Amino acid sequence: MLHRAVKARLYPTPEQEVLLAQHFGCARWWWNFGLNKSIESYRNTGKGLGRSALNALLPKLKKDKETEWLGECYSQVLQAITLNLTTAYKNFFEGRARFPRFKSKHGRQSIQYPQNVKVIGSCLKLPGHVGAVKAKIHRPIEGTIKTVTVSIDPSGKYYASILAEIEGENPAPSTEGRVIGVDLGLKHFAVTSDGSKVSKYDNPRHLAKHEKNLKRKQQKLARKQKGSKSRNKYRKVVARVYERVSNSRADFLHKLSRKLVNENQVVVVENLHVKGMVHNHNLAKAISDVGWGMFTNNLAYKLERKGGKLIEIDRWFPSSKLCSNCYHQVDEMPLDVREWTCPHCNTRHDRDGNAATNIREEGIRLLQADGTSVSAGGGGVRPKVGRKSVLRHSPVKLETASRCRVRR
């Protein structure tokens, strides 16, 4: 079975906005209450509260005069909050996420409907008192609707993420087709090489384009009195600027990833350690704005749906220091060096184009080392440090040598 999500814009009436605000508040309160109870239980007994124990508290709370307003919220919304809270605890104890945090009424709010949601024409019918909400559904919903998450952004816009289950499976991964290497950077967002041609895609620098406007609006927001209606109203103005930056970034990343996936069967990228790179305070803003992680995720799921492969080579692979002609490796390569000449074969290299070629060759070498036949040519790079790389969407684990000699 496959799962597909469609995000739709909602246009609730003023009455529906009031009801949704109440439901957001109930869900947020129940999350904070359940989290606090779990923390207290773990502190006193050494064990947290499970899903059944938390749900057992709801009937009593709904009868209590101080919290009887919880009954106004659709019951399965609160039960979905319980499931999400216990899942967050499980992810924390298994090392997949950090400890759950308390929710604030400021910022993005969301509730989840696990069932009984229907698409009726151009409306999304929600269970309970909310009813049919006008929606902009830009593509048909195929399959069975499993869950619907309704959210409101800091800018005040309502959205519904509709998760549907459809029959079928993704095509089997194949390497028959073009192989391309992608070198991600800041001056050029991506430099690609297919073995014969190098292409460069400039970094749009989305945040830099809106920085003056953002600074002006943030200064106006700072002058507003804290807690006033004027400040809360102007906070949405600042949020809309951030939303514009986020939307333009997502649009660029989706279009570029779609282009590369449509034209190639195998895409090879570096497994970059972005969290470590942002510790460089001179480049932290630019690295956070560029969106390398989101771009790699887009490539991953689009290639998976197509039946292609995404290969992530090790971050320590010396793609910039290695000559793509004779495989000679230089000792140092500062960031300000954009072009260099190989001291062994005197070949003149563009830094990023040479790195993209080496990344492609290393990806092909890993596929061949895994016993996978590759229709594209190449694959002779042997770096000094060829550590085990991550080959995504492949059922076979790579078993490559930890150290290989440089071919000269």
CSV table of C-alpha atoms in Angstrom, one decimal:
chain,number,residue,atom,x,y,z
A,1,MET,CA,0.0,0.0,0.0
A,2,LEU,CA,1.1,3.5,-0.8
A,3,HIS,CA,0.4,6.7,1.1
A,4,ARG,CA,0.0,10.1,-0.6
A,5,ALA,CA,-0.6,13.5,1.1
A,6,VAL,CA,-2.3,16.5,-0.5
A,7,LYS,CA,-2.1,19.9,1.2
A,8,ALA,CA,-5.2,22.1,0.6
A,9,ARG,CA,-5.9,25.7,1.6
A,10,LEU,CA,-9.0,26.1,3.8
A,11,TYR,CA,-11.3,29.2,3.9
A,12,PRO,CA,-13.4,28.8,7.1
A,13,THR,CA,-16.2,31.2,7.9
A,14,PRO,CA,-15.9,33.4,11.0
A,15,GLU,CA,-18.0,31.0,13.0
A,16,GLN,CA,-15.9,28.0,11.9
A,17,GLU,CA,-12.7,30.0,12.8
A,18,VAL,CA,-14.1,30.3,16.3
A,19,LEU,CA,-14.8,26.6,16.6
A,20,LEU,CA,-11.4,25.7,15.2
A,21,ALA,CA,-9.7,28.1,17.6
A,22,GLN,CA,-11.5,26.3,20.5
A,23,HIS,CA,-10.4,22.9,19.2
A,24,PHE,CA,-6.8,24.1,18.8
A,25,GLY,CA,-6.9,25.3,22.4
A,26,CYS,CA,-8.4,22.0,23.7
A,27,ALA,CA,-5.8,20.0,21.8
A,28,ARG,CA,-3.0,22.2,23.0
A,29,TRP,CA,-4.2,22.0,26.7
A,30,TRP,CA,-4.6,18.3,26.6
A,31,TRP,CA,-1.1,17.8,25.1
A,32,ASN,CA,0.4,20.0,27.9
A,33,PHE,CA,-1.7,18.3,30.6
A,34,GLY,CA,-0.7,14.8,29.4
A,35,LEU,CA,2.9,15.7,29.1
A,36,ASN,CA,3.0,17.1,32.6
A,37,LYS,CA,1.2,14.0,34.0
A,38,SER,CA,3.7,11.8,32.3
A,39,ILE,CA,6.7,13.7,33.6
A,40,GLU,CA,5.2,13.6,37.2
A,41,SER,CA,4.5,9.9,36.9
A,42,TYR,CA,8.1,9.2,35.7
A,43,ARG,CA,9.5,11.3,38.5
A,44,ASN,CA,7.5,9.5,41.1
A,45,THR,CA,7.5,5.9,39.9
A,46,GLY,CA,10.2,5.7,37.2
A,47,LYS,CA,7.5,4.9,34.5
A,48,GLY,CA,5.6,7.2,32.2
A,49,LEU,CA,1.9,7.0,31.4
A,50,GLY,CA,0.8,4.9,28.4
A,51,ARG,CA,-1.9,5.7,25.8
A,52,SER,CA,-4.7,3.8,27.7
A,53,ALA,CA,-3.8,5.5,31.0
A,54,LEU,CA,-3.9,8.9,29.5
A,55,ASN,CA,-7.2,8.4,27.6
A,56,ALA,CA,-8.7,7.1,30.8
A,57,LEU,CA,-8.3,10.6,32.3
A,58,LEU,CA,-10.5,12.3,29.7
A,59,PRO,CA,-14.0,11.3,30.9
A,60,LYS,CA,-13.3,12.6,34.3
A,61,LEU,CA,-11.9,15.8,33.0
A,62,LYS,CA,-14.9,16.4,30.8
A,63,LYS,CA,-17.2,16.0,33.8
A,64,ASP,CA,-15.2,18.4,35.9
A,65,LYS,CA,-16.6,22.0,36.0
A,66,GLU,CA,-13.2,23.5,35.5
A,67,THR,CA,-12.4,21.5,32.3
A,68,GLU,CA,-15.9,20.6,31.0
A,69,TRP,CA,-15.1,22.7,27.9
A,70,LEU,CA,-13.0,19.7,26.7
A,71,GLY,CA,-16.3,18.1,25.8
A,72,GLU,CA,-16.8,20.7,23.0
A,73,CYS,CA,-13.9,19.3,21.1
A,74,TYR,CA,-14.3,16.2,18.9
A,75,SER,CA,-13.3,13.2,21.0
A,76,GLN,CA,-11.1,11.6,18.4
A,77,VAL,CA,-9.0,14.8,18.1
A,78,LEU,CA,-8.0,14.4,21.7
A,79,GLN,CA,-7.3,10.7,21.3
A,80,ALA,CA,-5.1,11.5,18.3
A,81,ILE,CA,-3.2,13.9,20.6
A,82,THR,CA,-2.6,11.1,23.1
A,83,LEU,CA,-1.3,8.9,20.3
A,84,ASN,CA,1.1,11.6,19.1
A,85,LEU,CA,2.3,12.2,22.7
A,86,THR,CA,3.1,8.5,23.3
A,87,THR,CA,4.8,8.3,19.9
A,88,ALA,CA,6.9,11.3,20.8
A,89,TYR,CA,8.0,9.6,24.0
A,90,LYS,CA,8.8,6.4,22.2
A,91,ASN,CA,10.9,8.3,19.6
A,92,PHE,CA,12.8,10.1,22.4
A,93,PHE,CA,13.7,6.9,24.3
A,94,GLU,CA,14.7,5.2,21.1
A,95,GLY,CA,17.0,8.1,20.2
A,96,ARG,CA,15.2,9.3,17.1
A,97,ALA,CA,14.0,12.7,18.6
A,98,ARG,CA,14.5,15.0,21.5
A,99,PHE,CA,12.3,15.1,24.5
A,100,PRO,CA,8.7,16.3,23.9
A,101,ARG,CA,8.1,20.0,24.6
A,102,PHE,CA,5.1,21.9,25.9
A,103,LYS,CA,3.0,23.7,23.2
A,104,SER,CA,2.5,27.4,23.0
A,105,LYS,CA,-0.6,29.3,21.8
A,106,HIS,CA,1.8,31.4,19.7
A,107,GLY,CA,2.9,30.1,16.3
A,108,ARG,CA,1.5,27.2,14.3
A,109,GLN,CA,-1.5,25.3,15.7
A,110,SER,CA,-2.8,22.0,14.5
A,111,ILE,CA,-5.4,19.2,15.2
A,112,GLN,CA,-5.7,15.8,13.6
A,113,TYR,CA,-8.9,14.0,12.5
A,114,PRO,CA,-8.2,10.2,12.3
A,115,GLN,CA,-11.4,9.4,10.4
A,116,ASN,CA,-14.9,10.6,9.3
A,117,VAL,CA,-13.6,13.3,7.0
A,118,LYS,CA,-15.1,13.6,3.5
A,119,VAL,CA,-14.4,15.6,0.4
A,120,ILE,CA,-17.7,17.0,-0.9
A,121,GLY,CA,-17.2,19.0,-4.1
A,122,SER,CA,-15.0,22.0,-3.2
A,123,CYS,CA,-15.5,21.5,0.5
A,124,LEU,CA,-13.9,19.4,3.2
A,125,LYS,CA,-16.5,18.1,5.6
A,126,LEU,CA,-15.0,17.8,9.1
A,127,PRO,CA,-16.7,15.8,11.9
A,128,GLY,CA,-18.3,17.5,14.8
A,129,HIS,CA,-19.8,21.0,14.8
A,130,VAL,CA,-17.3,22.5,12.3
A,131,GLY,CA,-19.0,21.0,9.3
A,132,ALA,CA,-18.1,21.6,5.6
A,133,VAL,CA,-15.2,24.1,5.2
A,134,LYS,CA,-14.5,25.7,1.8
A,135,ALA,CA,-11.3,24.3,0.4
A,136,LYS,CA,-9.0,24.8,-2.6
A,137,ILE,CA,-8.1,21.2,-3.5
A,138,HIS,CA,-5.7,21.5,-6.5
A,139,ARG,CA,-5.6,17.7,-7.3
A,140,PRO,CA,-8.0,14.8,-6.9
A,141,ILE,CA,-7.8,12.7,-3.7
A,142,GLU,CA,-7.2,9.1,-4.8
A,143,GLY,CA,-7.7,6.2,-2.5
A,144,THR,CA,-9.0,6.1,1.1
A,145,ILE,CA,-8.6,9.1,3.3
A,146,LYS,CA,-6.8,8.0,6.5
A,147,THR,CA,-6.1,11.1,8.5
A,148,VAL,CA,-6.6,14.9,8.0
A,149,THR,CA,-4.5,17.4,9.8
A,150,VAL,CA,-5.9,20.9,10.0
A,151,SER,CA,-3.5,23.7,10.9
A,152,ILE,CA,-3.2,27.5,11.0
A,153,ASP,CA,0.1,29.2,10.2
A,154,PRO,CA,1.4,32.2,12.1
A,155,SER,CA,0.3,34.3,9.1
A,156,GLY,CA,-3.3,33.3,9.8
A,157,LYS,CA,-3.8,30.9,6.8
A,158,TYR,CA,-5.6,27.6,7.3
A,159,TYR,CA,-4.5,24.4,5.7
A,160,ALA,CA,-5.5,20.7,5.6
A,161,SER,CA,-3.0,17.9,5.0
A,162,ILE,CA,-5.0,15.0,3.6
A,163,LEU,CA,-3.3,11.6,3.9
A,164,ALA,CA,-4.8,8.9,1.6
A,165,GLU,CA,-3.9,5.3,1.2
A,166,ILE,CA,-3.9,3.8,-2.3
A,167,GLU,CA,-3.3,0.3,-3.6
A,168,GLY,CA,0.0,-0.5,-5.4
A,169,GLU,CA,3.7,-0.3,-4.8
A,170,ASN,CA,6.5,1.9,-6.0
A,171,PRO,CA,8.4,0.5,-9.0
A,172,ALA,CA,11.5,-1.6,-8.3
A,173,PRO,CA,14.7,0.5,-8.1
A,174,SER,CA,16.8,0.4,-11.3
A,175,THR,CA,20.1,1.9,-12.3
A,176,GLU,CA,19.5,1.6,-16.1
A,177,GLY,CA,19.7,5.2,-17.3
A,178,ARG,CA,21.7,8.4,-16.8
A,179,VAL,CA,23.8,8.9,-13.7
A,180,ILE,CA,24.4,12.4,-12.5
A,181,GLY,CA,26.6,13.8,-9.7
A,182,VAL,CA,25.5,16.9,-7.8
A,183,ASP,CA,27.8,19.2,-5.8
A,184,LEU,CA,25.9,21.4,-3.5
A,185,GLY,CA,27.3,24.8,-2.6
A,186,LEU,CA,26.6,28.4,-1.7
A,187,LYS,CA,27.8,30.5,-4.7
A,188,HIS,CA,26.1,28.0,-7.0
A,189,PHE,CA,23.3,26.1,-5.3
A,190,ALA,CA,24.0,23.0,-7.4
A,191,VAL,CA,26.7,22.0,-9.9
A,192,THR,CA,25.8,18.9,-11.9
A,193,SER,CA,27.9,16.6,-14.0
A,194,ASP,CA,26.7,13.7,-16.2
A,195,GLY,CA,30.2,12.7,-17.3
A,196,SER,CA,30.3,14.9,-20.4
A,197,LYS,CA,28.7,18.2,-19.5
A,198,VAL,CA,28.7,20.4,-16.4
A,199,SER,CA,25.7,22.5,-15.5
A,200,LYS,CA,25.4,25.2,-12.8
A,201,TYR,CA,22.3,26.4,-11.0
A,202,ASP,CA,22.7,29.7,-9.2
A,203,ASN,CA,21.8,30.1,-5.5
A,204,PRO,CA,18.6,32.3,-5.4
A,205,ARG,CA,19.5,33.6,-1.9
A,206,HIS,CA,15.8,33.9,-0.9
A,207,LEU,CA,16.3,35.4,2.5
A,208,ALA,CA,18.8,38.1,1.3
A,209,LYS,CA,16.2,39.3,-1.2
A,210,HIS,CA,13.7,40.0,1.6
A,211,GLU,CA,16.2,41.0,4.3
A,212,LYS,CA,15.6,44.8,4.1
A,213,ASN,CA,11.9,44.5,4.1
A,214,LEU,CA,12.1,42.0,7.0
A,215,LYS,CA,14.3,44.2,9.0
A,216,ARG,CA,12.0,47.2,8.6
A,217,LYS,CA,8.9,45.2,9.6
A,218,GLN,CA,10.7,43.6,12.6
A,219,GLN,CA,11.7,47.1,13.8
A,220,LYS,CA,8.1,48.2,13.6
A,221,LEU,CA,7.0,45.1,15.5
A,222,ALA,CA,9.6,45.7,18.2
A,223,ARG,CA,8.2,49.2,18.8
A,224,LYS,CA,4.7,47.8,19.5
A,225,GLN,CA,3.6,47.5,23.1
A,226,LYS,CA,3.9,43.9,24.3
A,227,GLY,CA,0.5,42.2,24.8
A,228,SER,CA,-1.4,44.8,22.7
A,229,LYS,CA,-3.7,44.0,19.8
A,230,SER,CA,-1.6,46.1,17.5
A,231,ARG,CA,1.4,43.9,18.3
A,232,ASN,CA,-0.5,40.7,17.7
A,233,LYS,CA,-1.9,42.1,14.5
A,234,TYR,CA,1.5,43.2,13.2
A,235,ARG,CA,3.1,39.9,14.1
A,236,LYS,CA,1.1,38.4,11.2
A,237,VAL,CA,2.7,41.0,8.9
A,238,VAL,CA,6.2,39.8,9.8
A,239,ALA,CA,5.0,36.1,9.5
A,240,ARG,CA,3.8,36.8,6.0
A,241,VAL,CA,7.3,37.9,5.0
A,242,TYR,CA,8.8,34.7,6.4
A,243,GLU,CA,6.1,32.7,4.6
A,244,ARG,CA,7.0,34.4,1.3
A,245,VAL,CA,10.7,33.4,1.8
A,246,SER,CA,9.7,29.8,2.7
A,247,ASN,CA,7.4,29.4,-0.2
A,248,SER,CA,9.9,30.8,-2.8
A,249,ARG,CA,12.6,28.4,-1.4
A,250,ALA,CA,10.3,25.4,-1.5
A,251,ASP,CA,9.2,26.3,-5.1
A,252,PHE,CA,12.8,26.5,-6.3
A,253,LEU,CA,13.8,23.2,-4.6
A,254,HIS,CA,10.8,21.3,-5.9
A,255,LYS,CA,11.3,22.5,-9.5
A,256,LEU,CA,15.0,21.8,-9.6
A,257,SER,CA,14.6,18.3,-7.9
A,258,ARG,CA,11.8,17.5,-10.4
A,259,LYS,CA,14.0,18.5,-13.3
A,260,LEU,CA,16.9,16.3,-12.2
A,261,VAL,CA,14.7,13.3,-11.4
A,262,ASN,CA,12.9,13.5,-14.8
A,263,GLU,CA,16.3,13.6,-16.7
A,264,ASN,CA,18.2,11.0,-14.7
A,265,GLN,CA,17.8,7.6,-13.2
A,266,VAL,CA,20.6,7.8,-10.5
A,267,VAL,CA,21.5,10.9,-8.6
A,268,VAL,CA,24.7,11.0,-6.5
A,269,VAL,CA,25.1,13.7,-3.7
A,270,GLU,CA,27.3,14.2,-0.7
A,271,ASN,CA,26.0,13.3,2.8
A,272,LEU,CA,26.5,16.8,4.2
A,273,HIS,CA,26.6,17.4,8.0
A,274,VAL,CA,24.5,20.6,7.9
A,275,LYS,CA,24.1,20.8,11.7
A,276,GLY,CA,27.9,20.9,12.1
A,277,MET,CA,28.4,23.3,9.3
A,278,VAL,CA,26.1,26.0,10.8
A,279,HIS,CA,28.5,26.3,13.7
A,280,ASN,CA,30.5,28.5,11.3
A,281,HIS,CA,29.1,31.8,12.3
A,282,ASN,CA,30.2,33.5,9.1
A,283,LEU,CA,28.2,31.1,6.9
A,284,ALA,CA,25.4,30.0,9.3
A,285,LYS,CA,22.7,32.2,7.8
A,286,ALA,CA,23.6,31.4,4.2
A,287,ILE,CA,23.7,27.6,5.0
A,288,SER,CA,20.4,27.7,6.8
A,289,ASP,CA,18.8,29.6,4.0
A,290,VAL,CA,20.0,27.4,1.1
A,291,GLY,CA,18.0,24.3,2.0
A,292,TRP,CA,20.3,21.4,1.2
A,293,GLY,CA,18.5,19.0,3.5
A,294,MET,CA,15.1,19.7,2.0
A,295,PHE,CA,16.5,19.4,-1.5
A,296,THR,CA,18.0,15.9,-0.7
A,297,ASN,CA,14.7,14.8,0.8
A,298,ASN,CA,12.8,15.9,-2.4
A,299,LEU,CA,15.2,14.0,-4.5
A,300,ALA,CA,14.8,10.9,-2.3
A,301,TYR,CA,11.1,10.5,-2.4
A,302,LYS,CA,10.7,11.6,-6.1
A,303,LEU,CA,13.4,9.0,-7.2
A,304,GLU,CA,11.7,6.4,-5.0
A,305,ARG,CA,8.3,7.0,-6.7
A,306,LYS,CA,10.0,6.8,-10.1
A,307,GLY,CA,12.1,3.7,-9.4
A,308,GLY,CA,15.4,5.5,-9.4
A,309,LYS,CA,18.2,5.6,-6.9
A,310,LEU,CA,19.7,8.3,-4.7
A,311,ILE,CA,23.2,7.6,-3.6
A,312,GLU,CA,24.8,9.6,-0.7
A,313,ILE,CA,28.6,9.3,-0.7
A,314,ASP,CA,30.6,9.9,2.5
A,315,ARG,CA,31.0,13.5,3.6
A,316,TRP,CA,34.7,13.0,3.9
A,317,PHE,CA,35.2,12.0,0.3
A,318,PRO,CA,37.7,14.6,-1.1
A,319,SER,CA,35.7,15.6,-4.1
A,320,SER,CA,37.2,19.0,-4.4
A,321,LYS,CA,40.8,18.0,-3.8
A,322,LEU,CA,40.8,15.1,-6.3
A,323,CYS,CA,41.8,15.6,-10.0
A,324,SER,CA,39.0,14.0,-12.1
A,325,ASN,CA,41.5,13.4,-14.9
A,326,CYS,CA,44.4,11.6,-13.2
A,327,TYR,CA,43.0,11.1,-9.6
A,328,HIS,CA,45.8,13.0,-8.0
A,329,GLN,CA,44.8,14.4,-4.6
A,330,VAL,CA,46.2,17.7,-3.4
A,331,ASP,CA,46.7,18.4,0.3
A,332,GLU,CA,44.9,21.7,0.8
A,333,MET,CA,42.0,23.4,-1.0
A,334,PRO,CA,40.8,26.7,0.7
A,335,LEU,CA,37.3,27.9,0.0
A,336,ASP,CA,38.4,31.0,-1.9
A,337,VAL,CA,40.1,28.8,-4.6
A,338,ARG,CA,37.6,28.4,-7.3
A,339,GLU,CA,39.9,27.2,-10.0
A,340,TRP,CA,43.1,25.1,-9.7
A,341,THR,CA,45.6,23.3,-11.9
A,342,CYS,CA,46.6,19.7,-11.1
A,343,PRO,CA,50.3,19.5,-10.3
A,344,HIS,CA,50.5,16.0,-11.7
A,345,CYS,CA,48.8,16.3,-15.1
A,346,ASN,CA,48.5,20.1,-15.5
A,347,THR,CA,44.8,19.9,-16.1
A,348,ARG,CA,42.9,23.1,-15.3
A,349,HIS,CA,39.8,22.5,-13.1
A,350,ASP,CA,36.8,24.5,-12.1
A,351,ARG,CA,36.4,23.6,-8.4
A,352,ASP,CA,32.7,22.8,-8.4
A,353,GLY,CA,32.6,21.1,-11.8
A,354,ASN,CA,35.5,18.9,-10.9
A,355,ALA,CA,33.8,18.0,-7.6
A,356,ALA,CA,30.5,17.1,-9.3
A,357,THR,CA,32.4,14.8,-11.7
A,358,ASN,CA,34.2,13.1,-8.8
A,359,ILE,CA,31.0,12.7,-6.9
A,360,ARG,CA,29.4,11.0,-9.9
A,361,GLU,CA,32.4,8.7,-10.4
A,362,GLU,CA,32.4,7.7,-6.8
A,363,GLY,CA,28.7,6.9,-6.9
A,364,ILE,CA,29.2,4.7,-9.9
A,365,ARG,CA,32.1,3.0,-8.2
A,366,LEU,CA,29.9,2.2,-5.1
A,367,LEU,CA,27.2,0.7,-7.4
A,368,GLN,CA,29.8,-1.5,-9.1
A,369,ALA,CA,31.3,-2.5,-5.8
A,370,ASP,CA,27.8,-3.5,-4.7
A,371,GLY,CA,27.6,-5.7,-7.8
A,372,THR,CA,25.1,-3.5,-9.5
A,373,SER,CA,25.4,-3.1,-13.3
A,374,VAL,CA,25.5,0.5,-14.4
A,375,SER,CA,24.8,1.4,-18.0
A,376,ALA,CA,26.7,4.7,-17.8
A,377,GLY,CA,30.5,4.8,-18.2
A,378,GLY,CA,33.1,5.7,-15.7
A,379,GLY,CA,33.7,4.8,-12.2
A,380,GLY,CA,37.5,4.7,-11.6
A,381,VAL,CA,37.9,7.1,-8.6
A,382,ARG,CA,39.9,5.7,-5.7
A,383,PRO,CA,40.3,8.2,-2.9
A,384,LYS,CA,42.6,7.9,0.0
A,385,VAL,CA,39.7,7.8,2.5
A,386,GLY,CA,36.9,5.9,0.9
A,387,ARG,CA,34.7,5.3,4.0
A,388,LYS,CA,31.5,3.4,3.8
A,389,SER,CA,28.8,5.5,2.2
A,390,VAL,CA,25.0,5.4,2.5
A,391,LEU,CA,23.2,3.9,-0.5
A,392,ARG,CA,19.6,4.9,-0.1
A,393,HIS,CA,16.7,2.9,-1.5
A,394,SER,CA,18.8,-0.2,-1.9
A,395,PRO,CA,18.1,-3.5,-0.1
A,396,VAL,CA,21.7,-4.5,-0.2
A,397,LYS,CA,24.3,-3.1,2.2
A,398,LEU,CA,27.5,-1.9,0.8
A,399,GLU,CA,30.7,-3.6,1.9
A,400,THR,CA,33.5,-1.5,0.6
A,401,ALA,CA,37.1,-1.3,1.8
A,402,SER,CA,37.7,1.3,4.5
A,403,ARG,CA,40.8,2.5,2.7
A,404,CYS,CA,41.8,2.6,-1.0
A,405,ARG,CA,44.9,3.9,-2.7
A,406,VAL,CA,44.8,6.9,-5.0
A,407,ARG,CA,45.3,5.9,-8.6
A,408,ARG,CA,48.0,8.2,-10.2
